[in-house]
Amino acid sequence: MAMACYLQTKPPPFTLIWSRKTNLRCIPCKTQNPNSRPSNFISGARRILCSAEEHPFAQLNSSSVNTLTSSAEVRGSSASTLREICEGRVPEHVLRRAEEVGYIVPTDVQRQSLPTLLSGRDCILHAQTGSGKTLAYLLLIFSVVNAQRSAVQALIVVPTRELGMQVTKVARLLASKPMDHELEQKTCTVMALLDGGMLKRHKSWLKAEPPTVVVATIGSLCQMLEKHIFKLEAMRVLVVDEVDFMFNSSKQVYSLRKLLTSFSSINNRQTVFASASIPRHRHFLYDCRQQKWTKNDVVHVHLNPVQPMPSCLQHRFVICRDKERPQILLSLLHVDAPKSAIIFISEQSEKSKKAGHTPSSVRVIEFLRTSYSEYSEILLLEENMNFNLRATSLLEVRQSGSCILVATDIAARGIDLPETTHVYNFDLPKTAVDYLHRSGRTARKPFSDEKCTITNMITPKERFVLQRFENELMFHCNELSL
Ligand SMILES: Nc1ncnc2c1ncn2[C@@H]1O[C@H](COP(=O)(O)OP(=O)(O)OP(=O)(O)O)[C@@H](O)[C@H]1O
């Protein structure tokens, strides 16, 4: 066991164990006492003390040539404003617009990734939910495209229509003319090519005057590419957002691979992959190079590797029986009185659909509408709704300052509702990655310390599943008794 060591951060509670045998895994230990050995200690392992900042993963990653982590090596960029980082690269009117919107100070991921992105290197943006990855890749796009040229020069691929609408909105906001700005030149046009959209109208638009930037779901995009309605020969930047989700989705992976290797080539484009979760990221990086999804010198910008979820989240659980869940949920809402909340419910199983049962999302929303009169706005968002209803639901959530959204995992990825302070897992998510993304719908104000709460409603049998998520994502969940 000569290859094993464990690294203990000062102060506890996190002691981290690393062993080559466990394939560079990082495990939170069960002890709070810095002098005692953790109970999941690897026998024969050597103890190394380090501060939380000199994180072991920073040391481990420094051996990997193209990985930037939150270690000293990437603290290089000390710029205090986005303007300082982007001036001379991103057009002045875009910077002015960003400032008007309130994007002045860069978030950590923007500070650390923008110098790399603006240098033209392919990049994997791997940072916590709500950390501002969207603005980082949009600023790159605005630095590269030429609005005077009538051709699609940047493409952003997203997994859902909802995320596509959101990204399009931010891109259009940045592309629009700043107030009091005499802009003679044409500004960038941004087209949303999303499932359920008006593809006929888009067809004429693409032919008559191609937009500069296209935000697309992979299904609609491939339909257009296969029919040769538009080509990617002028594309200079390709962004794939929520990349792990897309590679993991049996519906999307085939088309995504085709887009990366057949419809376009790494030599003619800069490729950016973004996500808050990239499981087995070293393996993914290897695939990127081997499969020619990115160039060989792709940079992995990895922030907070040891704390994959925002630190302002408080996690708790309530043990209850299945039948008690609605009533317990109601009690929790009464006690918490959240400003805005999302209640996550599992998608209805095929078996339950066939049996003609009412989906639990519908049962919960009906129950809340009759028993939780404090909230006038209780809205539903799930896959089975048609696209217009889904869009209306999200619009209403955004417009009303406070609201309860009952949703399936369709709302778990990328959706930005900054007022959300509470997430309730009425049903536990299937995986730790899903837990991370559901939790990440809160704590979306980059410079705020506001505490946000994640509450898990679980049966006694599910406690070990939650414990597994705690180990994998390195957080602690407190029991709440009502
Ligand atoms: N520099 C900035 N200053 C202030 N607010 C910012 C800045 N950058 C981003 N934001 C805001 O932070 C929030 C989260 O940003 P964004 O949606 O890009 O996160 P993300 O990293 O893509 O998260 P996820 O992984 O969940 O998709 C948004 O409301 C955005 O407007």
mmCIF file with all atom_site columns, C-alpha atoms in Angstrom, residues 246-411:
data_model
loop_
_atom_site.group_PDB
_atom_site.id
_atom_site.type_symbol
_atom_site.label_atom_id
_atom_site.label_alt_id
_atom_site.label_comp_id
_atom_site.label_asym_id
_atom_site.label_entity_id
_atom_site.label_seq_id
_atom_site.pdbx_PDB_ins_code
_atom_site.Cartn_x
_atom_site.Cartn_y
_atom_site.Cartn_z
_atom_site.occupancy
_atom_site.B_iso_or_equiv
_atom_site.pdbx_formal_charge
_atom_site.auth_seq_id
_atom_site.auth_comp_id
_atom_site.auth_asym_id
_atom_site.auth_atom_id
_atom_site.pdbx_PDB_model_num
ATOM 1   C CA . MET A 1 246 ? -25.951 15.184 -23.919 1.00 0.00 ? 246 MET A CA 1
ATOM 2   C CA . PHE A 1 247 ? -23.356 12.415 -24.121 1.00 0.00 ? 247 PHE A CA 1
ATOM 3   C CA . ASN A 1 248 ? -25.397 10.445 -21.596 1.00 0.00 ? 248 ASN A CA 1
ATOM 4   C CA . SER A 1 249 ? -28.672 10.763 -23.452 1.00 0.00 ? 249 SER A CA 1
ATOM 5   C CA . SER A 1 250 ? -29.391 7.920  -25.825 1.00 0.00 ? 250 SER A CA 1
ATOM 6   C CA . LYS A 1 251 ? -31.611 10.281 -27.867 1.00 0.00 ? 251 LYS A CA 1
ATOM 7   C CA . GLN A 1 252 ? -28.924 12.930 -28.336 1.00 0.00 ? 252 GLN A CA 1
ATOM 8   C CA . VAL A 1 253 ? -25.538 11.218 -28.342 1.00 0.00 ? 253 VAL A CA 1
ATOM 9   C CA . TYR A 1 254 ? -25.573 9.929  -31.929 1.00 0.00 ? 254 TYR A CA 1
ATOM 10  C CA . SER A 1 255 ? -26.405 13.328 -33.394 1.00 0.00 ? 255 SER A CA 1
ATOM 11  C CA . LEU A 1 256 ? -23.922 15.066 -31.132 1.00 0.00 ? 256 LEU A CA 1
ATOM 12  C CA . ARG A 1 257 ? -21.066 12.809 -32.260 1.00 0.00 ? 257 ARG A CA 1
ATOM 13  C CA . LYS A 1 258 ? -22.062 13.446 -35.863 1.00 0.00 ? 258 LYS A CA 1
ATOM 14  C CA . LEU A 1 259 ? -22.064 17.195 -35.303 1.00 0.00 ? 259 LEU A CA 1
ATOM 15  C CA . LEU A 1 260 ? -18.614 17.074 -33.702 1.00 0.00 ? 260 LEU A CA 1
ATOM 16  C CA . THR A 1 261 ? -16.923 14.927 -36.324 1.00 0.00 ? 261 THR A CA 1
ATOM 17  C CA . SER A 1 262 ? -18.928 14.862 -39.581 1.00 0.00 ? 262 SER A CA 1
ATOM 18  C CA . PHE A 1 263 ? -20.787 18.155 -39.872 1.00 0.00 ? 263 PHE A CA 1
ATOM 19  C CA . SER A 1 264 ? -17.750 20.144 -38.745 1.00 0.00 ? 264 SER A CA 1
ATOM 20  C CA . SER A 1 265 ? -14.074 19.653 -37.987 1.00 0.00 ? 265 SER A CA 1
ATOM 21  C CA . ILE A 1 266 ? -11.899 20.582 -34.982 1.00 0.00 ? 266 ILE A CA 1
ATOM 22  C CA . ASN A 1 267 ? -9.429  22.346 -37.272 1.00 0.00 ? 267 ASN A CA 1
ATOM 23  C CA . ASN A 1 268 ? -11.946 24.944 -38.386 1.00 0.00 ? 268 ASN A CA 1
ATOM 24  C CA . ARG A 1 269 ? -13.600 25.701 -35.074 1.00 0.00 ? 269 ARG A CA 1
ATOM 25  C CA . GLN A 1 270 ? -12.911 26.476 -31.425 1.00 0.00 ? 270 GLN A CA 1
ATOM 26  C CA . THR A 1 271 ? -14.769 23.950 -29.288 1.00 0.00 ? 271 THR A CA 1
ATOM 27  C CA . VAL A 1 272 ? -16.133 24.678 -25.816 1.00 0.00 ? 272 VAL A CA 1
ATOM 28  C CA . PHE A 1 273 ? -17.844 22.119 -23.585 1.00 0.00 ? 273 PHE A CA 1
ATOM 29  C CA . ALA A 1 274 ? -19.599 23.318 -20.415 1.00 0.00 ? 274 ALA A CA 1
ATOM 30  C CA . SER A 1 275 ? -21.158 21.626 -17.404 1.00 0.00 ? 275 SER A CA 1
ATOM 31  C CA . ALA A 1 276 ? -21.205 21.628 -13.618 1.00 0.00 ? 276 ALA A CA 1
ATOM 32  C CA . SER A 1 277 ? -20.703 17.868 -13.694 1.00 0.00 ? 277 SER A CA 1
ATOM 33  C CA . ILE A 1 278 ? -18.337 15.866 -15.847 1.00 0.00 ? 278 ILE A CA 1
ATOM 34  C CA . PRO A 1 279 ? -18.181 12.405 -14.300 1.00 0.00 ? 279 PRO A CA 1
ATOM 35  C CA . ARG A 1 280 ? -14.832 10.670 -14.856 1.00 0.00 ? 280 ARG A CA 1
ATOM 36  C CA . HIS A 1 281 ? -13.476 13.882 -16.317 1.00 0.00 ? 281 HIS A CA 1
ATOM 37  C CA . ARG A 1 282 ? -10.001 12.490 -17.020 1.00 0.00 ? 282 ARG A CA 1
ATOM 38  C CA . HIS A 1 283 ? -11.554 9.793  -19.140 1.00 0.00 ? 283 HIS A CA 1
ATOM 39  C CA . PHE A 1 284 ? -13.736 12.384 -20.868 1.00 0.00 ? 284 PHE A CA 1
ATOM 40  C CA . LEU A 1 285 ? -10.666 14.527 -21.637 1.00 0.00 ? 285 LEU A CA 1
ATOM 41  C CA . TYR A 1 286 ? -8.955  11.499 -23.120 1.00 0.00 ? 286 TYR A CA 1
ATOM 42  C CA . ASP A 1 287 ? -12.005 10.798 -25.303 1.00 0.00 ? 287 ASP A CA 1
ATOM 43  C CA . CYS A 1 288 ? -12.122 14.421 -26.442 1.00 0.00 ? 288 CYS A CA 1
ATOM 44  C CA . ARG A 1 289 ? -8.620  14.103 -27.876 1.00 0.00 ? 289 ARG A CA 1
ATOM 45  C CA . GLN A 1 290 ? -8.921  10.537 -29.150 1.00 0.00 ? 290 GLN A CA 1
ATOM 46  C CA . GLN A 1 291 ? -12.280 10.994 -30.832 1.00 0.00 ? 291 GLN A CA 1
ATOM 47  C CA . LYS A 1 292 ? -11.282 14.385 -32.245 1.00 0.00 ? 292 LYS A CA 1
ATOM 48  C CA . TRP A 1 293 ? -14.073 16.237 -30.517 1.00 0.00 ? 293 TRP A CA 1
ATOM 49  C CA . THR A 1 294 ? -11.466 18.810 -29.474 1.00 0.00 ? 294 THR A CA 1
ATOM 50  C CA . LYS A 1 295 ? -7.891  19.643 -30.376 1.00 0.00 ? 295 LYS A CA 1
ATOM 51  C CA . ASN A 1 296 ? -5.102  17.945 -28.409 1.00 0.00 ? 296 ASN A CA 1
ATOM 52  C CA . ASP A 1 297 ? -4.254  21.061 -26.424 1.00 0.00 ? 297 ASP A CA 1
ATOM 53  C CA . VAL A 1 298 ? -7.781  21.389 -24.996 1.00 0.00 ? 298 VAL A CA 1
ATOM 54  C CA . VAL A 1 299 ? -7.766  23.049 -21.557 1.00 0.00 ? 299 VAL A CA 1
ATOM 55  C CA . HIS A 1 300 ? -9.839  21.728 -18.680 1.00 0.00 ? 300 HIS A CA 1
ATOM 56  C CA . VAL A 1 301 ? -10.867 24.666 -16.480 1.00 0.00 ? 301 VAL A CA 1
ATOM 57  C CA . HIS A 1 302 ? -11.959 22.933 -13.311 1.00 0.00 ? 302 HIS A CA 1
ATOM 58  C CA . LEU A 1 303 ? -13.136 24.997 -10.369 1.00 0.00 ? 303 LEU A CA 1
ATOM 59  C CA . ASN A 1 304 ? -14.003 23.751 -6.875  1.00 0.00 ? 304 ASN A CA 1
ATOM 60  C CA . PRO A 1 305 ? -13.123 20.139 -7.663  1.00 0.00 ? 305 PRO A CA 1
ATOM 61  C CA . VAL A 1 306 ? -13.599 19.114 -4.049  1.00 0.00 ? 306 VAL A CA 1
ATOM 62  C CA . GLN A 1 307 ? -16.745 21.052 -3.400  1.00 0.00 ? 307 GLN A CA 1
ATOM 63  C CA . PRO A 1 308 ? -18.857 20.452 -6.485  1.00 0.00 ? 308 PRO A CA 1
ATOM 64  C CA . MET A 1 309 ? -21.890 22.231 -4.988  1.00 0.00 ? 309 MET A CA 1
ATOM 65  C CA . PRO A 1 310 ? -22.153 25.863 -3.807  1.00 0.00 ? 310 PRO A CA 1
ATOM 66  C CA . SER A 1 311 ? -21.145 26.250 -0.144  1.00 0.00 ? 311 SER A CA 1
ATOM 67  C CA . CYS A 1 312 ? -24.186 28.364 0.755   1.00 0.00 ? 312 CYS A CA 1
ATOM 68  C CA . LEU A 1 313 ? -26.472 25.340 0.409   1.00 0.00 ? 313 LEU A CA 1
ATOM 69  C CA . GLN A 1 314 ? -27.917 23.711 3.532   1.00 0.00 ? 314 GLN A CA 1
ATOM 70  C CA . HIS A 1 315 ? -28.979 20.127 3.013   1.00 0.00 ? 315 HIS A CA 1
ATOM 71  C CA . ARG A 1 316 ? -31.496 18.358 5.230   1.00 0.00 ? 316 ARG A CA 1
ATOM 72  C CA . PHE A 1 317 ? -33.792 15.362 5.144   1.00 0.00 ? 317 PHE A CA 1
ATOM 73  C CA . VAL A 1 318 ? -37.097 14.335 6.645   1.00 0.00 ? 318 VAL A CA 1
ATOM 74  C CA . ILE A 1 319 ? -37.965 10.687 7.122   1.00 0.00 ? 319 ILE A CA 1
ATOM 75  C CA . CYS A 1 320 ? -41.557 9.931  6.187   1.00 0.00 ? 320 CYS A CA 1
ATOM 76  C CA . ARG A 1 321 ? -43.713 7.227  4.709   1.00 0.00 ? 321 ARG A CA 1
ATOM 77  C CA . ASP A 1 322 ? -44.827 7.512  1.073   1.00 0.00 ? 322 ASP A CA 1
ATOM 78  C CA . LYS A 1 323 ? -48.404 8.397  1.950   1.00 0.00 ? 323 LYS A CA 1
ATOM 79  C CA . GLU A 1 324 ? -47.314 11.147 4.337   1.00 0.00 ? 324 GLU A CA 1
ATOM 80  C CA . ARG A 1 325 ? -45.278 13.061 1.757   1.00 0.00 ? 325 ARG A CA 1
ATOM 81  C CA . PRO A 1 326 ? -47.903 15.625 0.636   1.00 0.00 ? 326 PRO A CA 1
ATOM 82  C CA . GLN A 1 327 ? -48.789 16.514 4.226   1.00 0.00 ? 327 GLN A CA 1
ATOM 83  C CA . ILE A 1 328 ? -45.128 16.741 5.253   1.00 0.00 ? 328 ILE A CA 1
ATOM 84  C CA . LEU A 1 329 ? -44.434 18.929 2.220   1.00 0.00 ? 329 LEU A CA 1
ATOM 85  C CA . LEU A 1 330 ? -47.235 21.239 3.282   1.00 0.00 ? 330 LEU A CA 1
ATOM 86  C CA . SER A 1 331 ? -45.833 21.493 6.832   1.00 0.00 ? 331 SER A CA 1
ATOM 87  C CA . LEU A 1 332 ? -42.376 22.261 5.434   1.00 0.00 ? 332 LEU A CA 1
ATOM 88  C CA . LEU A 1 333 ? -43.757 25.013 3.208   1.00 0.00 ? 333 LEU A CA 1
ATOM 89  C CA . HIS A 1 334 ? -45.613 26.526 6.179   1.00 0.00 ? 334 HIS A CA 1
ATOM 90  C CA . VAL A 1 335 ? -42.499 26.508 8.350   1.00 0.00 ? 335 VAL A CA 1
ATOM 91  C CA . ASP A 1 336 ? -40.049 27.691 5.659   1.00 0.00 ? 336 ASP A CA 1
ATOM 92  C CA . ALA A 1 337 ? -42.366 30.175 3.923   1.00 0.00 ? 337 ALA A CA 1
ATOM 93  C CA . PRO A 1 338 ? -39.962 30.208 0.940   1.00 0.00 ? 338 PRO A CA 1
ATOM 94  C CA . LYS A 1 339 ? -39.783 33.254 -1.275  1.00 0.00 ? 339 LYS A CA 1
ATOM 95  C CA . SER A 1 340 ? -39.575 31.008 -4.317  1.00 0.00 ? 340 SER A CA 1
ATOM 96  C CA . ALA A 1 341 ? -39.230 27.239 -4.429  1.00 0.00 ? 341 ALA A CA 1
ATOM 97  C CA . ILE A 1 342 ? -39.001 24.274 -6.780  1.00 0.00 ? 342 ILE A CA 1
ATOM 98  C CA . ILE A 1 343 ? -40.526 20.934 -5.812  1.00 0.00 ? 343 ILE A CA 1
ATOM 99  C CA . PHE A 1 344 ? -38.923 18.121 -7.793  1.00 0.00 ? 344 PHE A CA 1
ATOM 100 C CA . ILE A 1 345 ? -40.993 15.043 -8.533  1.00 0.00 ? 345 ILE A CA 1
ATOM 101 C CA . SER A 1 346 ? -39.954 11.929 -10.473 1.00 0.00 ? 346 SER A CA 1
ATOM 102 C CA . GLU A 1 347 ? -41.293 11.425 -13.947 1.00 0.00 ? 347 GLU A CA 1
ATOM 103 C CA . GLN A 1 348 ? -44.221 9.004  -14.115 1.00 0.00 ? 348 GLN A CA 1
ATOM 104 C CA . SER A 1 349 ? -43.098 5.457  -14.899 1.00 0.00 ? 349 SER A CA 1
ATOM 105 C CA . GLU A 1 350 ? -44.294 3.699  -18.059 1.00 0.00 ? 350 GLU A CA 1
ATOM 106 C CA . LYS A 1 351 ? -45.980 1.081  -15.851 1.00 0.00 ? 351 LYS A CA 1
ATOM 107 C CA . SER A 1 352 ? -47.940 3.717  -13.970 1.00 0.00 ? 352 SER A CA 1
ATOM 108 C CA . LYS A 1 353 ? -48.884 5.434  -17.253 1.00 0.00 ? 353 LYS A CA 1
ATOM 109 C CA . LYS A 1 354 ? -50.175 2.161  -18.681 1.00 0.00 ? 354 LYS A CA 1
ATOM 110 C CA . ALA A 1 355 ? -52.174 1.516  -15.526 1.00 0.00 ? 355 ALA A CA 1
ATOM 111 C CA . GLY A 1 356 ? -53.855 4.904  -16.076 1.00 0.00 ? 356 GLY A CA 1
ATOM 112 C CA . HIS A 1 357 ? -52.722 6.392  -12.751 1.00 0.00 ? 357 HIS A CA 1
ATOM 113 C CA . THR A 1 358 ? -52.679 10.143 -12.263 1.00 0.00 ? 358 THR A CA 1
ATOM 114 C CA . PRO A 1 359 ? -49.028 11.349 -12.282 1.00 0.00 ? 359 PRO A CA 1
ATOM 115 C CA . SER A 1 360 ? -47.751 12.383 -8.851  1.00 0.00 ? 360 SER A CA 1
ATOM 116 C CA . SER A 1 361 ? -46.867 15.844 -10.229 1.00 0.00 ? 361 SER A CA 1
ATOM 117 C CA . VAL A 1 362 ? -50.561 16.442 -10.944 1.00 0.00 ? 362 VAL A CA 1
ATOM 118 C CA . ARG A 1 363 ? -51.640 15.027 -7.574  1.00 0.00 ? 363 ARG A CA 1
ATOM 119 C CA . VAL A 1 364 ? -49.152 17.247 -5.738  1.00 0.00 ? 364 VAL A CA 1
ATOM 120 C CA . ILE A 1 365 ? -50.076 20.400 -7.611  1.00 0.00 ? 365 ILE A CA 1
ATOM 121 C CA . GLU A 1 366 ? -53.789 19.801 -7.041  1.00 0.00 ? 366 GLU A CA 1
ATOM 122 C CA . PHE A 1 367 ? -53.173 19.156 -3.354  1.00 0.00 ? 367 PHE A CA 1
ATOM 123 C CA . LEU A 1 368 ? -51.109 22.334 -2.967  1.00 0.00 ? 368 LEU A CA 1
ATOM 124 C CA . ARG A 1 369 ? -53.572 24.486 -4.883  1.00 0.00 ? 369 ARG A CA 1
ATOM 125 C CA . THR A 1 370 ? -56.338 23.462 -2.494  1.00 0.00 ? 370 THR A CA 1
ATOM 126 C CA . SER A 1 371 ? -54.391 23.413 0.775   1.00 0.00 ? 371 SER A CA 1
ATOM 127 C CA . TYR A 1 372 ? -51.650 26.020 0.396   1.00 0.00 ? 372 TYR A CA 1
ATOM 128 C CA . SER A 1 373 ? -53.602 29.194 -0.142  1.00 0.00 ? 373 SER A CA 1
ATOM 129 C CA . GLU A 1 374 ? -50.653 31.436 0.825   1.00 0.00 ? 374 GLU A CA 1
ATOM 130 C CA . TYR A 1 375 ? -49.383 31.105 -2.733  1.00 0.00 ? 375 TYR A CA 1
ATOM 131 C CA . SER A 1 376 ? -51.465 32.201 -5.673  1.00 0.00 ? 376 SER A CA 1
ATOM 132 C CA . GLU A 1 377 ? -48.769 31.103 -8.101  1.00 0.00 ? 377 GLU A CA 1
ATOM 133 C CA . ILE A 1 378 ? -48.252 27.338 -8.081  1.00 0.00 ? 378 ILE A CA 1
ATOM 134 C CA . LEU A 1 379 ? -47.075 26.227 -11.509 1.00 0.00 ? 379 LEU A CA 1
ATOM 135 C CA . LEU A 1 380 ? -46.240 22.962 -13.235 1.00 0.00 ? 380 LEU A CA 1
ATOM 136 C CA . LEU A 1 381 ? -43.376 22.138 -15.611 1.00 0.00 ? 381 LEU A CA 1
ATOM 137 C CA . GLU A 1 382 ? -42.995 18.632 -17.009 1.00 0.00 ? 382 GLU A CA 1
ATOM 138 C CA . GLU A 1 383 ? -42.147 16.815 -20.230 1.00 0.00 ? 383 GLU A CA 1
ATOM 139 C CA . ASN A 1 384 ? -45.724 15.799 -21.004 1.00 0.00 ? 384 ASN A CA 1
ATOM 140 C CA . MET A 1 385 ? -46.878 19.401 -21.362 1.00 0.00 ? 385 MET A CA 1
ATOM 141 C CA . ASN A 1 386 ? -46.783 20.901 -24.843 1.00 0.00 ? 386 ASN A CA 1
ATOM 142 C CA . PHE A 1 387 ? -43.996 23.371 -25.648 1.00 0.00 ? 387 PHE A CA 1
ATOM 143 C CA . ASN A 1 388 ? -46.231 26.446 -25.450 1.00 0.00 ? 388 ASN A CA 1
ATOM 144 C CA . LEU A 1 389 ? -47.536 25.514 -22.009 1.00 0.00 ? 389 LEU A CA 1
ATOM 145 C CA . ARG A 1 390 ? -43.983 24.863 -20.827 1.00 0.00 ? 390 ARG A CA 1
ATOM 146 C CA . ALA A 1 391 ? -42.860 28.258 -22.109 1.00 0.00 ? 391 ALA A CA 1
ATOM 147 C CA . THR A 1 392 ? -45.823 29.970 -20.443 1.00 0.00 ? 392 THR A CA 1
ATOM 148 C CA . SER A 1 393 ? -45.084 28.274 -17.114 1.00 0.00 ? 393 SER A CA 1
ATOM 149 C CA . LEU A 1 394 ? -41.466 29.422 -17.113 1.00 0.00 ? 394 LEU A CA 1
ATOM 150 C CA . LEU A 1 395 ? -42.405 32.934 -18.213 1.00 0.00 ? 395 LEU A CA 1
ATOM 151 C CA . GLU A 1 396 ? -44.905 33.195 -15.368 1.00 0.00 ? 396 GLU A CA 1
ATOM 152 C CA . VAL A 1 397 ? -42.323 31.927 -12.859 1.00 0.00 ? 397 VAL A CA 1
ATOM 153 C CA . ARG A 1 398 ? -39.853 34.559 -14.092 1.00 0.00 ? 398 ARG A CA 1
ATOM 154 C CA . GLN A 1 399 ? -42.399 37.360 -13.991 1.00 0.00 ? 399 GLN A CA 1
ATOM 155 C CA . SER A 1 400 ? -43.812 36.655 -10.548 1.00 0.00 ? 400 SER A CA 1
ATOM 156 C CA . GLY A 1 401 ? -41.258 37.470 -7.876  1.00 0.00 ? 401 GLY A CA 1
ATOM 157 C CA . SER A 1 402 ? -42.349 34.577 -5.680  1.00 0.00 ? 402 SER A CA 1
ATOM 158 C CA . CYS A 1 403 ? -43.735 31.296 -6.854  1.00 0.00 ? 403 CYS A CA 1
ATOM 159 C CA . ILE A 1 404 ? -43.829 27.554 -6.266  1.00 0.00 ? 404 ILE A CA 1
ATOM 160 C CA . LEU A 1 405 ? -42.816 25.472 -9.270  1.00 0.00 ? 405 LEU A CA 1
ATOM 161 C CA . VAL A 1 406 ? -43.669 21.768 -9.277  1.00 0.00 ? 406 VAL A CA 1
ATOM 162 C CA . ALA A 1 407 ? -41.343 20.169 -11.813 1.00 0.00 ? 407 ALA A CA 1
ATOM 163 C CA . THR A 1 408 ? -39.752 16.989 -13.082 1.00 0.00 ? 408 THR A CA 1
ATOM 164 C CA . ASP A 1 409 ? -36.042 16.843 -13.957 1.00 0.00 ? 409 ASP A CA 1
ATOM 165 C CA . ILE A 1 410 ? -36.719 18.881 -17.081 1.00 0.00 ? 410 ILE A CA 1
ATOM 166 C CA . ALA A 1 411 ? -36.152 21.905 -14.808 1.00 0.00 ? 411 ALA A CA 1
#
